[in-house]
MMTF fields as JSON, N, C-alpha, C and O atoms, coordinates in Angstrom:
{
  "mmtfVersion": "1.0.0",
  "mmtfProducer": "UNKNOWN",
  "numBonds": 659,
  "numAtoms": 660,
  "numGroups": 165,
  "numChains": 1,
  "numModels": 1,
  "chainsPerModel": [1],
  "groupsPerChain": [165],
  "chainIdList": ["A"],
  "bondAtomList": [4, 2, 8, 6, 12, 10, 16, 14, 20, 18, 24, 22, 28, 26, 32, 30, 36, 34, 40, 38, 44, 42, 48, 46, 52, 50, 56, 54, 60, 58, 64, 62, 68, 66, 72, 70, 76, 74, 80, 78, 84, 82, 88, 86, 92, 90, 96, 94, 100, 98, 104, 102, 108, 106, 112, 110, 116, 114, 120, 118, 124, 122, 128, 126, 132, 130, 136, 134, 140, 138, 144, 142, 148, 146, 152, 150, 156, 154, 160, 158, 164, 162, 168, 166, 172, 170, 176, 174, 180, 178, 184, 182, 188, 186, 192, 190, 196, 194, 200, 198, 204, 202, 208, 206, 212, 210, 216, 214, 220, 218, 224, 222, 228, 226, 232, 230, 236, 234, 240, 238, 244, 242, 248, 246, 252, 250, 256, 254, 260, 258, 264, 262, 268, 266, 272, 270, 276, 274, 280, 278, 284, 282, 288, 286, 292, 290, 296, 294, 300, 298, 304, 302, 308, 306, 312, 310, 316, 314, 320, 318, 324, 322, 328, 326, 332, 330, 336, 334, 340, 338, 344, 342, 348, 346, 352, 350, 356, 354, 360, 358, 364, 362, 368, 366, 372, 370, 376, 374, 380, 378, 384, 382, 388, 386, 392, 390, 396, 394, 400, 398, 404, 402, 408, 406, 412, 410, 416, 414, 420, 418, 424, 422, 428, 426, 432, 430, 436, 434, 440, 438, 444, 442, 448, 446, 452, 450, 456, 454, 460, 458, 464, 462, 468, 466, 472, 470, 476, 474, 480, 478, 484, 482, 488, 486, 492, 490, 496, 494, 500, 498, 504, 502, 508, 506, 512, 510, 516, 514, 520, 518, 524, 522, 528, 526, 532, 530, 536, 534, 540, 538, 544, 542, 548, 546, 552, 550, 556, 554, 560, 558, 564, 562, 568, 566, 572, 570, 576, 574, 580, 578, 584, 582, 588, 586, 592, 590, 596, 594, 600, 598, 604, 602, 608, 606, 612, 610, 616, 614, 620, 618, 624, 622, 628, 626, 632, 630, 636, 634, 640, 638, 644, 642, 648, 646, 652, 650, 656, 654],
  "bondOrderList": [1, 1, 1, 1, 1, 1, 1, 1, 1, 1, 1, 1, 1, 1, 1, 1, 1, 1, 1, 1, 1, 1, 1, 1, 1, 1, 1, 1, 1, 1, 1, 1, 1, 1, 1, 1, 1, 1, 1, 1, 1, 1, 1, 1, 1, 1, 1, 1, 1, 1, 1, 1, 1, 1, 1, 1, 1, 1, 1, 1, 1, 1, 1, 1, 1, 1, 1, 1, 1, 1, 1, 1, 1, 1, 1, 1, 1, 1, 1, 1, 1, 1, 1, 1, 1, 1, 1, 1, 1, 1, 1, 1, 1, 1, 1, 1, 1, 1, 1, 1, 1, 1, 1, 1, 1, 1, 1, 1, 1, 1, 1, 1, 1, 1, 1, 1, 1, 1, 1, 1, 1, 1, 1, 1, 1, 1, 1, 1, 1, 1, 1, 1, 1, 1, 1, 1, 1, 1, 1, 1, 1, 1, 1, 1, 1, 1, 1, 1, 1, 1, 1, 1, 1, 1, 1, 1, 1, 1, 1, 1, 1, 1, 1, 1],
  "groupList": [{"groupName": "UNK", "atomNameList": ["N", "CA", "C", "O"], "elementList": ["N", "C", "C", "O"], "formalChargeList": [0, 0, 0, 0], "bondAtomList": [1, 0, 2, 1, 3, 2], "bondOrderList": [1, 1, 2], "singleLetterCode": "X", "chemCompType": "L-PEPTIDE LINKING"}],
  "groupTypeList": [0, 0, 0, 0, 0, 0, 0, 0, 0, 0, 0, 0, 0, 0, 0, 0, 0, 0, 0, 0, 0, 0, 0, 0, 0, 0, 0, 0, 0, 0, 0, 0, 0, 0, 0, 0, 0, 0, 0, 0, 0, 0, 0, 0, 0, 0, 0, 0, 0, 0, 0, 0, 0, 0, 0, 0, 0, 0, 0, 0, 0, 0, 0, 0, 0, 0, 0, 0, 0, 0, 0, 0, 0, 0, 0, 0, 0, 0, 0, 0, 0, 0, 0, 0, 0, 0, 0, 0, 0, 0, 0, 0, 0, 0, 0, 0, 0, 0, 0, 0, 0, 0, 0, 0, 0, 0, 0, 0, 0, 0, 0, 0, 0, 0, 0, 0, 0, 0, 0, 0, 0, 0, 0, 0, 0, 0, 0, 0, 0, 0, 0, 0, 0, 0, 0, 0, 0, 0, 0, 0, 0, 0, 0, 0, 0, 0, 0, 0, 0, 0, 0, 0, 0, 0, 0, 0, 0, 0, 0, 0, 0, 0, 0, 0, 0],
  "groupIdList": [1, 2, 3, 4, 5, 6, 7, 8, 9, 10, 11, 12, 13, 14, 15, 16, 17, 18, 19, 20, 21, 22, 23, 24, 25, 26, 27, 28, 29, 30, 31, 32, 33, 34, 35, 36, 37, 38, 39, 40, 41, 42, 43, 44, 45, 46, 47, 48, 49, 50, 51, 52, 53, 54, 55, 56, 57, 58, 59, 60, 61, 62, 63, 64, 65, 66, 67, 68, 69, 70, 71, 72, 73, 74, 75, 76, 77, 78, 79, 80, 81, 82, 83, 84, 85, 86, 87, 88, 89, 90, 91, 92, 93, 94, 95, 96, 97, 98, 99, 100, 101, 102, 103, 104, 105, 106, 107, 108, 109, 110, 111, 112, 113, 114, 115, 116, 117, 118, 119, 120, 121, 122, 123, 124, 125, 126, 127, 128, 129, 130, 131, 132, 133, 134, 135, 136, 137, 138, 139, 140, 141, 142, 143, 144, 145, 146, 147, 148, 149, 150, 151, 152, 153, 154, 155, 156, 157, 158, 159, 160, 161, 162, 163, 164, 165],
  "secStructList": [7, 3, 3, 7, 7, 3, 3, 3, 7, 7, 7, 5, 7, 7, 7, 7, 1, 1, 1, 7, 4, 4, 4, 7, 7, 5, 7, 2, 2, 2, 2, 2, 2, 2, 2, 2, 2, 2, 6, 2, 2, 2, 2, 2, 1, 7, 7, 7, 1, 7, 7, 3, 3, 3, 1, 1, 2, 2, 2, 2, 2, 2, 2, 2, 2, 2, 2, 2, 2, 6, 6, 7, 7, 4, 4, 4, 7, 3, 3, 3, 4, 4, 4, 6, 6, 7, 7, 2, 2, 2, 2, 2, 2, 2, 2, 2, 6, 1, 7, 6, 6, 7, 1, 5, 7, 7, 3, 3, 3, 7, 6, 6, 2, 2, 2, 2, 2, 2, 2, 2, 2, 7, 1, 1, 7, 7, 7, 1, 7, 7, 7, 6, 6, 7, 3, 3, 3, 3, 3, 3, 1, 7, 1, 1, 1, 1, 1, 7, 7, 6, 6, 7, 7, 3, 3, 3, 3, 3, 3, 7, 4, 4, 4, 7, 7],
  "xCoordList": [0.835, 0.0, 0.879, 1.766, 0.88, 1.378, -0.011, -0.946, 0.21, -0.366, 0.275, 1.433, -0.711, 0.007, -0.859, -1.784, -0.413, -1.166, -0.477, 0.537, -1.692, -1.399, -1.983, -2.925, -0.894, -1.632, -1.509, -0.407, -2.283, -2.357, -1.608, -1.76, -0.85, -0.017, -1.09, -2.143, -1.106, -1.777, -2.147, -1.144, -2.791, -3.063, -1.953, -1.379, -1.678, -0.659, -0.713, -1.581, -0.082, -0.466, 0.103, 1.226, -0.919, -0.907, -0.411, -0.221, -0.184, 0.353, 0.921, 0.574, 2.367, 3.217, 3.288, 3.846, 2.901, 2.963, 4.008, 3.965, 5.018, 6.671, 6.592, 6.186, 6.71, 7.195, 6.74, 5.543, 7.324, 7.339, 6.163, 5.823, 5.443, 4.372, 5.359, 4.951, 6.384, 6.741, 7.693, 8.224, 7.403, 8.2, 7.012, 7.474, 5.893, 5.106, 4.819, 4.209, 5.079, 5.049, 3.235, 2.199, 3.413, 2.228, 1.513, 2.054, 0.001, -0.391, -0.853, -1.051, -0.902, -1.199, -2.568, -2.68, -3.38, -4.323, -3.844, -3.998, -2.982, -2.415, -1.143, -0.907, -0.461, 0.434, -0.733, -0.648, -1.782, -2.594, -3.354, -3.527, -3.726, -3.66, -2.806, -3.051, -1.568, -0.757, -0.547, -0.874, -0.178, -0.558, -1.392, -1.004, -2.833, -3.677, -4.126, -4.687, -3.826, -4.242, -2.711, -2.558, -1.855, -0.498, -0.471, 0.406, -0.958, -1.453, -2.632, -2.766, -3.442, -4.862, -3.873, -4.053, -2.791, -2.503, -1.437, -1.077, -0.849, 0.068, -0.991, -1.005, -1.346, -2.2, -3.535, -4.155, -3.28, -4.77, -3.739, -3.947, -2.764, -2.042, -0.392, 0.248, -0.026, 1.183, 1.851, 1.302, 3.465, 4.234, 4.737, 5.118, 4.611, 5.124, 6.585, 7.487, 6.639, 8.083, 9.049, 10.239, 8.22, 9.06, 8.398, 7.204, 8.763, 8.075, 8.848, 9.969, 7.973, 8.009, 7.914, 7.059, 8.246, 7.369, 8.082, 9.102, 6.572, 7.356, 8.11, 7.845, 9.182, 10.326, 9.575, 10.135, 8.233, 7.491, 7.862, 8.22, 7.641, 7.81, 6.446, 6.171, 5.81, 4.425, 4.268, 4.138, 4.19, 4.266, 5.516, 5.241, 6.754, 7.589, 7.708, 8.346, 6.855, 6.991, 5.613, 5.519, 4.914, 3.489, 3.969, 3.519, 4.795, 5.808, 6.725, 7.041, 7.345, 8.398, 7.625, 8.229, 6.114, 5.562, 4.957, 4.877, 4.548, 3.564, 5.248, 5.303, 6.178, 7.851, 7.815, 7.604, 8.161, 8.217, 6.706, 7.061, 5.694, 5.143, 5.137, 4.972, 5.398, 5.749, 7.43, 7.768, 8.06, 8.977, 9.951, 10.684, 9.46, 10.418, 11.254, 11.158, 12.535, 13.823, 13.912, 14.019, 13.883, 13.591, 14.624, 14.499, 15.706, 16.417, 16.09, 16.439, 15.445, 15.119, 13.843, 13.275, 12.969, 12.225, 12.892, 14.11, 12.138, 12.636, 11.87, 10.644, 12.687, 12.03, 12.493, 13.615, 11.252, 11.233, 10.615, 9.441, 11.517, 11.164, 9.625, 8.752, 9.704, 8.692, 7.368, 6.562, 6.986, 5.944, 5.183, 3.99, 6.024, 5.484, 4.818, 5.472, 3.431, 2.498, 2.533, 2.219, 2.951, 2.676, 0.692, -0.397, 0.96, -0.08, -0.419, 0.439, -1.705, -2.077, -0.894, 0.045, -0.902, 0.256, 1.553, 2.173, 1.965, 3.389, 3.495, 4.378, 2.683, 2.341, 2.528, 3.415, 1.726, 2.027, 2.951, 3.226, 3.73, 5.221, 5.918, 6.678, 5.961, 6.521, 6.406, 7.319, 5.005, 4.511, 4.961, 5.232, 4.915, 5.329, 6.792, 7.238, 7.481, 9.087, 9.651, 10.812, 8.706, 9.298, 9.015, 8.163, 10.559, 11.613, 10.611, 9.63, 10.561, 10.109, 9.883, 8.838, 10.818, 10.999, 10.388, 10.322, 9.871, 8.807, 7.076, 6.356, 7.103, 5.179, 4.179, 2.954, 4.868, 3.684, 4.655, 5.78, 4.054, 4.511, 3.955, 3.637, 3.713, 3.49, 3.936, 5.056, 3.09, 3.239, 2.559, 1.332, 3.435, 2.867, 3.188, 4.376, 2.207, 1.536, 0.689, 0.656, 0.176, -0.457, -1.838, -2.008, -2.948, -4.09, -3.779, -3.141, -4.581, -4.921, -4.574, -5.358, -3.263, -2.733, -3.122, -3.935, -2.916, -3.283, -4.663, -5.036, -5.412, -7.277, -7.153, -7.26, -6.985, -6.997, -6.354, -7.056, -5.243, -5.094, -5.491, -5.18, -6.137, -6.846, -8.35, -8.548, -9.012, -10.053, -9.357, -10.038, -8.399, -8.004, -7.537, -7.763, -6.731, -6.644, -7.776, -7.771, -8.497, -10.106, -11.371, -11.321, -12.379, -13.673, -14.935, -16.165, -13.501, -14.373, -15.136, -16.104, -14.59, -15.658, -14.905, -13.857, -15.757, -15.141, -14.535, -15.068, -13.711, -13.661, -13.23, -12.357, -14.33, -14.087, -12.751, -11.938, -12.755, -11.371, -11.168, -12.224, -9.766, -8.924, -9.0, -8.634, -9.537, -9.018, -7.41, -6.674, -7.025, -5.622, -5.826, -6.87, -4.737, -4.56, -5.072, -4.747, -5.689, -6.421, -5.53, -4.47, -6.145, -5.201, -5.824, -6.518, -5.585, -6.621, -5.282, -4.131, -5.805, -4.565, -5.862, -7.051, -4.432, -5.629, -4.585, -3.578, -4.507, -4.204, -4.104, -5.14, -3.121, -2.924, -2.902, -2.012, -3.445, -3.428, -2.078, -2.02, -1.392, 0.128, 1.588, 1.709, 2.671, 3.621, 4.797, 5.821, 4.386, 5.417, 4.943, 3.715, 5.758, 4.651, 4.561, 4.075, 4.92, 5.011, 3.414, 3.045, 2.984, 1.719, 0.11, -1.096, 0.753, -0.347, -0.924, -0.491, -1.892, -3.023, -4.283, -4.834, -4.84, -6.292, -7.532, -8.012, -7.859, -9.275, -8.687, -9.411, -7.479, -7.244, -7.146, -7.117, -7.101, -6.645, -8.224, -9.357, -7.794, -8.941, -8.872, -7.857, -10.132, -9.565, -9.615, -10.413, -8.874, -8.776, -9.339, -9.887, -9.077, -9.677, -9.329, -8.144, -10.022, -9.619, -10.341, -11.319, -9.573, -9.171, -9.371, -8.615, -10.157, -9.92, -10.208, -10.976, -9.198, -9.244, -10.64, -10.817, -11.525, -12.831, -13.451, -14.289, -13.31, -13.556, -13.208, -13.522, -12.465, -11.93, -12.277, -11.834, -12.788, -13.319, -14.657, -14.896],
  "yCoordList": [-1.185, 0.0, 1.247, 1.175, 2.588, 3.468, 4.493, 4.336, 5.719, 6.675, 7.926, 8.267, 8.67, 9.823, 11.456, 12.095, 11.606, 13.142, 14.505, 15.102, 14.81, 16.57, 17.418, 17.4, 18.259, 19.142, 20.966, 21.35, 21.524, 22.609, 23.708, 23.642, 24.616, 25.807, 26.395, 26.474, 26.789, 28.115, 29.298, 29.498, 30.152, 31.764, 32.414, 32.582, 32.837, 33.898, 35.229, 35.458, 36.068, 37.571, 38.203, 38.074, 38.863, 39.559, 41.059, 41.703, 41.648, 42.77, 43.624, 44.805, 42.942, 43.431, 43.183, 42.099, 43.809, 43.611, 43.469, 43.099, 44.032, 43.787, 42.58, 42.19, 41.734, 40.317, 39.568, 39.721, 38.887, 37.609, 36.879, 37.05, 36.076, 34.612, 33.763, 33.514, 33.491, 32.43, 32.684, 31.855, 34.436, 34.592, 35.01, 35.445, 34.958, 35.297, 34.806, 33.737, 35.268, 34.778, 33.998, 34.099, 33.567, 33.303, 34.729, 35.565, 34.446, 35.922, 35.682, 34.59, 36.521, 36.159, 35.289, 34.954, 34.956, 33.851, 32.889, 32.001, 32.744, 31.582, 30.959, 29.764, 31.513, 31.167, 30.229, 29.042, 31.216, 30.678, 29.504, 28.458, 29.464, 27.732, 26.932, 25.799, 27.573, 25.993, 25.778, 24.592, 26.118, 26.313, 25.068, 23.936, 25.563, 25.267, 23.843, 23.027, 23.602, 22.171, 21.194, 19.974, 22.191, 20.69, 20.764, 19.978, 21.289, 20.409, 19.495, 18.651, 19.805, 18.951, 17.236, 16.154, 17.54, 16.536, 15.696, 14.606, 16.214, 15.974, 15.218, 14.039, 15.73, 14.892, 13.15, 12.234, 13.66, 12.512, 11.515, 10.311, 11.86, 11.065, 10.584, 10.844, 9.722, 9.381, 10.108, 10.533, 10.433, 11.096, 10.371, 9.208, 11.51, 10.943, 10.723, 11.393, 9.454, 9.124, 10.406, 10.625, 11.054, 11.84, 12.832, 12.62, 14.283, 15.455, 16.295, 16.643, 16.3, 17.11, 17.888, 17.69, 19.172, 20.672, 21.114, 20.812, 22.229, 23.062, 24.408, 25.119, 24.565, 25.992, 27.056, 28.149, 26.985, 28.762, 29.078, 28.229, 30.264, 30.249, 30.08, 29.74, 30.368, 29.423, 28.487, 28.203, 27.503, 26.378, 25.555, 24.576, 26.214, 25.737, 26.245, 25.592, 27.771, 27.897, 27.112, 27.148, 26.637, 25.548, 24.267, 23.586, 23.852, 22.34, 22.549, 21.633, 24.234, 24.007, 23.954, 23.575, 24.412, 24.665, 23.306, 23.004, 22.555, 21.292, 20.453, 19.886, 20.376, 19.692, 19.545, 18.598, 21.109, 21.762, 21.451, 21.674, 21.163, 20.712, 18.883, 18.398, 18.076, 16.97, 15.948, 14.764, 17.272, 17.351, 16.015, 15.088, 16.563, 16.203, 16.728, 17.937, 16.282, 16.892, 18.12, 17.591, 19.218, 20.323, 20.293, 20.396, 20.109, 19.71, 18.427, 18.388, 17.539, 16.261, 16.937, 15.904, 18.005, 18.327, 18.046, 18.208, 17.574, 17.564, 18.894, 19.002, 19.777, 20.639, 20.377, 19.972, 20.713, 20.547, 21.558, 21.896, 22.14, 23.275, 23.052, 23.891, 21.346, 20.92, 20.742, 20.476, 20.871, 21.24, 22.285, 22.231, 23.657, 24.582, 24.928, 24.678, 25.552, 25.644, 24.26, 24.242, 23.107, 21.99, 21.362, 21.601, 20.828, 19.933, 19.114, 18.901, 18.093, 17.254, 16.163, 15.893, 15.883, 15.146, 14.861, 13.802, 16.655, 16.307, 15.98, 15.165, 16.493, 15.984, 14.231, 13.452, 14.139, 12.165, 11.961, 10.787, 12.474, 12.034, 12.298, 11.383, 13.184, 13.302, 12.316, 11.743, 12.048, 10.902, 9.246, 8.273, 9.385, 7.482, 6.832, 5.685, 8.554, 8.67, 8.819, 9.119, 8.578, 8.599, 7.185, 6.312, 7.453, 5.943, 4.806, 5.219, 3.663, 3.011, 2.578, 1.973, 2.843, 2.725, 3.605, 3.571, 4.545, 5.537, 4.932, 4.823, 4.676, 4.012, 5.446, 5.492, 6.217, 7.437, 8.556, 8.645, 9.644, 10.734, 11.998, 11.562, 13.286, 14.234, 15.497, 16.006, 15.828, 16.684, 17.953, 18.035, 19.081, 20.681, 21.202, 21.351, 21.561, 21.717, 23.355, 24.438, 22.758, 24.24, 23.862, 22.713, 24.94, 24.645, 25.859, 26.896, 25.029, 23.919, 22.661, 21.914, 22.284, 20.739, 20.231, 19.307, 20.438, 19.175, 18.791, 17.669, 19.716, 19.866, 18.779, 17.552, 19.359, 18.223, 16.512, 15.502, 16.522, 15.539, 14.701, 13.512, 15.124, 14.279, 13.638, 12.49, 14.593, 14.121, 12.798, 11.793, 12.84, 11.939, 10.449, 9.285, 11.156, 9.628, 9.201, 7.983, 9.598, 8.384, 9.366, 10.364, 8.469, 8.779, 8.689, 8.718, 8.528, 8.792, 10.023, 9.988, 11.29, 12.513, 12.893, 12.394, 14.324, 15.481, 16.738, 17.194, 16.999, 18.679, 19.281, 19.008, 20.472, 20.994, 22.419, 22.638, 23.139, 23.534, 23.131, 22.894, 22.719, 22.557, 24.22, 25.265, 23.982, 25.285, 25.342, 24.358, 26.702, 26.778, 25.888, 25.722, 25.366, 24.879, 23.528, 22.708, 23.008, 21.812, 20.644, 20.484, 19.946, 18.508, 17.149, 16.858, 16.377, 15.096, 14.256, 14.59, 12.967, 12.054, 10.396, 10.113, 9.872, 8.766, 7.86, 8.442, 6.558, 5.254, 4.218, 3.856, 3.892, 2.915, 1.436, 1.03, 0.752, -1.012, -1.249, -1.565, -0.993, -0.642, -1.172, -0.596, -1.873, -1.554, -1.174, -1.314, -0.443, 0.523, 1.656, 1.738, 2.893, 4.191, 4.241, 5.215, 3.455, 3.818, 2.782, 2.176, 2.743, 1.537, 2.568, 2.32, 3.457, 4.402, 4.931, 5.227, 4.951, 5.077, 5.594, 5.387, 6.359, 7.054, 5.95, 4.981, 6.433, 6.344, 4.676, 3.716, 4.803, 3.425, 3.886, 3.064, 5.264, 5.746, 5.577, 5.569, 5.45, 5.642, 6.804, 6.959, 7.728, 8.912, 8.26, 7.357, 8.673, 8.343, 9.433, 9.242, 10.463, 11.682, 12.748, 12.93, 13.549, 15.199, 16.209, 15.957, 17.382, 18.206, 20.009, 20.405, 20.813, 22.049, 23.154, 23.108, 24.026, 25.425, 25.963, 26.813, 25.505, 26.362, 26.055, 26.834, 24.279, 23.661, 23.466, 22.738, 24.572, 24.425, 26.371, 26.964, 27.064, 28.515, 28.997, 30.203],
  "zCoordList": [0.0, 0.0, 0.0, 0.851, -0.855, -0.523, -0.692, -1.477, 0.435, 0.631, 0.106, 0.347, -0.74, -1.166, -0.441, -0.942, 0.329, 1.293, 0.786, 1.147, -0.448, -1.07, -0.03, 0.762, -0.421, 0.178, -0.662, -1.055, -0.754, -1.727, -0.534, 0.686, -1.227, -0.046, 0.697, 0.064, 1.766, 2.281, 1.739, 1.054, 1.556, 1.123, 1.441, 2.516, 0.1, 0.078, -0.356, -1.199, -0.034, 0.471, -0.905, -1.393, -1.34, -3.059, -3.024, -4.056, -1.541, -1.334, -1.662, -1.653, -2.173, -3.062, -4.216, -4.389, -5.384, -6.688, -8.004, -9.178, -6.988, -7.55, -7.397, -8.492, -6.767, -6.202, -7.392, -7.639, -8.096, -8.606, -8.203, -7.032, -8.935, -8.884, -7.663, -6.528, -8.061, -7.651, -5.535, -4.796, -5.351, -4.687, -3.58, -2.525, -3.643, -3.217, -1.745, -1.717, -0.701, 0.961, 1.296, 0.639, 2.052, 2.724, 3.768, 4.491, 3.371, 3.993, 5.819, 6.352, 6.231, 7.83, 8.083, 9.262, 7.43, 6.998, 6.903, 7.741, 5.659, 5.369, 6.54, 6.358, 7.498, 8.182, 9.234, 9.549, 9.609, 10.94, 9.942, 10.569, 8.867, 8.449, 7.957, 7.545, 7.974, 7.838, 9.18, 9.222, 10.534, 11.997, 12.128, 12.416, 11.815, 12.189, 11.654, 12.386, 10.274, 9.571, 9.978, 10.035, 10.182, 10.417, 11.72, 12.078, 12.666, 14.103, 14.316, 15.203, 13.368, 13.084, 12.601, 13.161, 11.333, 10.957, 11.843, 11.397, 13.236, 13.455, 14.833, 15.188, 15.073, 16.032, 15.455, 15.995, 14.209, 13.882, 12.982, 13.133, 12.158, 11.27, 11.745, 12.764, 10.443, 11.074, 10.23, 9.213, 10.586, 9.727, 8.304, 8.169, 7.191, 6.465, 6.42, 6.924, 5.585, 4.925, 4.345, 4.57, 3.637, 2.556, 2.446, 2.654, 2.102, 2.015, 0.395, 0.025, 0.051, -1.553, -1.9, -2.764, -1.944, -1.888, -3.482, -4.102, -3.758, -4.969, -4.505, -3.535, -5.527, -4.849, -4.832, -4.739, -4.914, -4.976, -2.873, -2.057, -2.686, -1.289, -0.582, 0.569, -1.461, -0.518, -0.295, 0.896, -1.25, -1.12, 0.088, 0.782, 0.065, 0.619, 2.224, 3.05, 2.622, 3.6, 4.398, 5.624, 3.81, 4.115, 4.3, 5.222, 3.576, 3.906, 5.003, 5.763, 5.149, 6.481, 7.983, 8.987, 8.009, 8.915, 9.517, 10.708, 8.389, 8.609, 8.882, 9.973, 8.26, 8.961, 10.198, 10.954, 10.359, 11.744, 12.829, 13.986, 12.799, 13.425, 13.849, 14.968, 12.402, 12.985, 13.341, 13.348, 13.588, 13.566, 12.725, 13.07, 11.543, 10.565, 10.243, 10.456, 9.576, 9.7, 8.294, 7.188, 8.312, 7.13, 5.925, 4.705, 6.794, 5.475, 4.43, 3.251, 5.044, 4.235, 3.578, 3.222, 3.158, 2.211, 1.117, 1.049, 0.096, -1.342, -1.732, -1.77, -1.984, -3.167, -4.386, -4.69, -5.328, -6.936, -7.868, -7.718, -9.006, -9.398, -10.323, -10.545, -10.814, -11.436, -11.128, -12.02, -9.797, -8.922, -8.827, -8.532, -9.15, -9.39, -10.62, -11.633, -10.819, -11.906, -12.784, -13.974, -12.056, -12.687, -13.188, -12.665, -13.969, -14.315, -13.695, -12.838, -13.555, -12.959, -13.625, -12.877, -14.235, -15.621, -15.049, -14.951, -14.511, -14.356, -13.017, -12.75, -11.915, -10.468, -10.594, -10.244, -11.011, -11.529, -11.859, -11.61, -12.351, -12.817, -11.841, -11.522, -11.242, -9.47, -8.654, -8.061, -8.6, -7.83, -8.28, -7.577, -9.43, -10.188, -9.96, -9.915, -9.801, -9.185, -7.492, -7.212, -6.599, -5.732, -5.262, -5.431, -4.341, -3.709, -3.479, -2.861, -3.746, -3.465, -1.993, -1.754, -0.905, 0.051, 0.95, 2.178, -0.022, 1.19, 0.675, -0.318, 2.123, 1.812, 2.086, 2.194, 2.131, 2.861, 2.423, 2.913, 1.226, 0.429, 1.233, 2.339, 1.176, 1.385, 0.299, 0.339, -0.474, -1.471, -1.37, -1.403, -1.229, -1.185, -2.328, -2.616, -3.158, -4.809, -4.923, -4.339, -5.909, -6.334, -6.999, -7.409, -7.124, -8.223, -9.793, -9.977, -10.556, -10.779, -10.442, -9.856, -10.811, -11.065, -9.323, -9.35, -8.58, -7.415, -7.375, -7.032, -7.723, -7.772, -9.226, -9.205, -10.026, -11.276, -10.631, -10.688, -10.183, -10.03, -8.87, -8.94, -7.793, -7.435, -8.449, -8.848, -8.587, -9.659, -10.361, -10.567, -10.605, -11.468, -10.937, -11.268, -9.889, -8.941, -8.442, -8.265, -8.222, -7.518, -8.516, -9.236, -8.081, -8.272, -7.174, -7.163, -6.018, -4.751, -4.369, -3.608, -5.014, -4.733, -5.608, -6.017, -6.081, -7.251, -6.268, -5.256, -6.67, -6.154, -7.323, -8.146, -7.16, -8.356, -8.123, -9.021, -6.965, -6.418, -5.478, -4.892, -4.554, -3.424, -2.884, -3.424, -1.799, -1.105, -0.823, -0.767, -0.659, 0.149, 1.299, 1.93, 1.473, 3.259, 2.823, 3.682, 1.913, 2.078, 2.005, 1.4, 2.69, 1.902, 2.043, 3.017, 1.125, 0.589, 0.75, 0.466, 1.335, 1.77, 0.527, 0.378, 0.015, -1.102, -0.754, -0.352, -0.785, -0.541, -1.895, -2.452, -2.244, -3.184, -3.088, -2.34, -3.496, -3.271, -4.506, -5.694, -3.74, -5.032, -4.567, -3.486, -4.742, -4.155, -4.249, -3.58, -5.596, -6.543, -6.644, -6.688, -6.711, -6.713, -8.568, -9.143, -9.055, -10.972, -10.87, -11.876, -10.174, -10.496, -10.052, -10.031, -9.832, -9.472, -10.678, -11.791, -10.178, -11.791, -11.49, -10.409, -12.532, -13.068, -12.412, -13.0, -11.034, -10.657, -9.695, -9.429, -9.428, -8.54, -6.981, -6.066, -6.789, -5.454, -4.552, -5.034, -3.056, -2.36, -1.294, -0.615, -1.147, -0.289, 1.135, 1.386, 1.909, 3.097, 4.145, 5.231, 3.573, 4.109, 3.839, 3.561, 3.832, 3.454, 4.584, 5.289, 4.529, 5.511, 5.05, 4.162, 5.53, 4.695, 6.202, 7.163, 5.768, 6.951, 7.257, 8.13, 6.597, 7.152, 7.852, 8.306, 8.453, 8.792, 10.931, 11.873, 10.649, 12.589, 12.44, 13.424, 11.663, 11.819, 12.3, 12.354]
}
């Protein structure tokens, strides 16, 4: 069995208009839900194996927080530049490539592509957007992550910030 737990970045703060897409901080919303959903996860789940983040700084300061809460080691984040404004497509190709030896992934992504690609891994529910902060954990009857496939995943549960407001 491997488990793959996305999770979409937190809200990030549009403030500054100089700043780059990709350089863009998390906004004081978004800090009090990555806070708030990676103590939810750190108390109900087990830690993952491996942590994946894309190099945008949202995304990556939402992976150091949810780390840092289950005290996983920060330097062992994988960041990947291919994560960012990725596709549901190339998210899967992320996913079909990691170690065999990790049974439990953790991926901090972006929408579209994480919203698309869950749709795609199960047909257990639709979402038509992922909120910020959210994250959908799906389960594979698999024991290769290259065996993961269109509508084989099962959700295990999903999680969204509006939900403890």
């Amino acid at each position: 069995m491997k488990q793959l737990i996305l999770v979409r970045h937190a809200k990030s703060d549009w403030g500054d208009e100089g700043l780059k897409d990709i350089d863009r901080p998390l906004s004081p919303r978004g800090n009090a839900d990555a806070y708030t959903m990676s103590e939810w996860y750190t108390k109900k789940h087990k830690i993952p194996d491996t942590i994946i983040s894309s190099d945008a700084t949202r995304a990556l300061s939402t992976a150091m927080v949810f780390a840092r809460s289950m005290n996983f080691p920060t330097n062992d984040i994988t960041i990947l530049q291919q994560v960012y404004e990725s596709t549901a497509k190339t998210l899967k190709d992320v996913v079909i490539q990691i170690d065999n030896g990790h049974e439990s992934a953790m991926i901090f992504c972006h929408n579209p592509g994480v919203t698309n690609l869950v749709n795609e891994l199960t047909d257990d529910l639709f979402f038509e957007e992922l909120p910020t902060c959210a994250i959908v954990a799906l389960e594979f009857d698999v024991k290769n992550w290259r065996e993961v496939a269109s509508k084989k995943g099962k959700i295990l549960f999903n999680q969204f910030p509006k939900e403890f407001k």
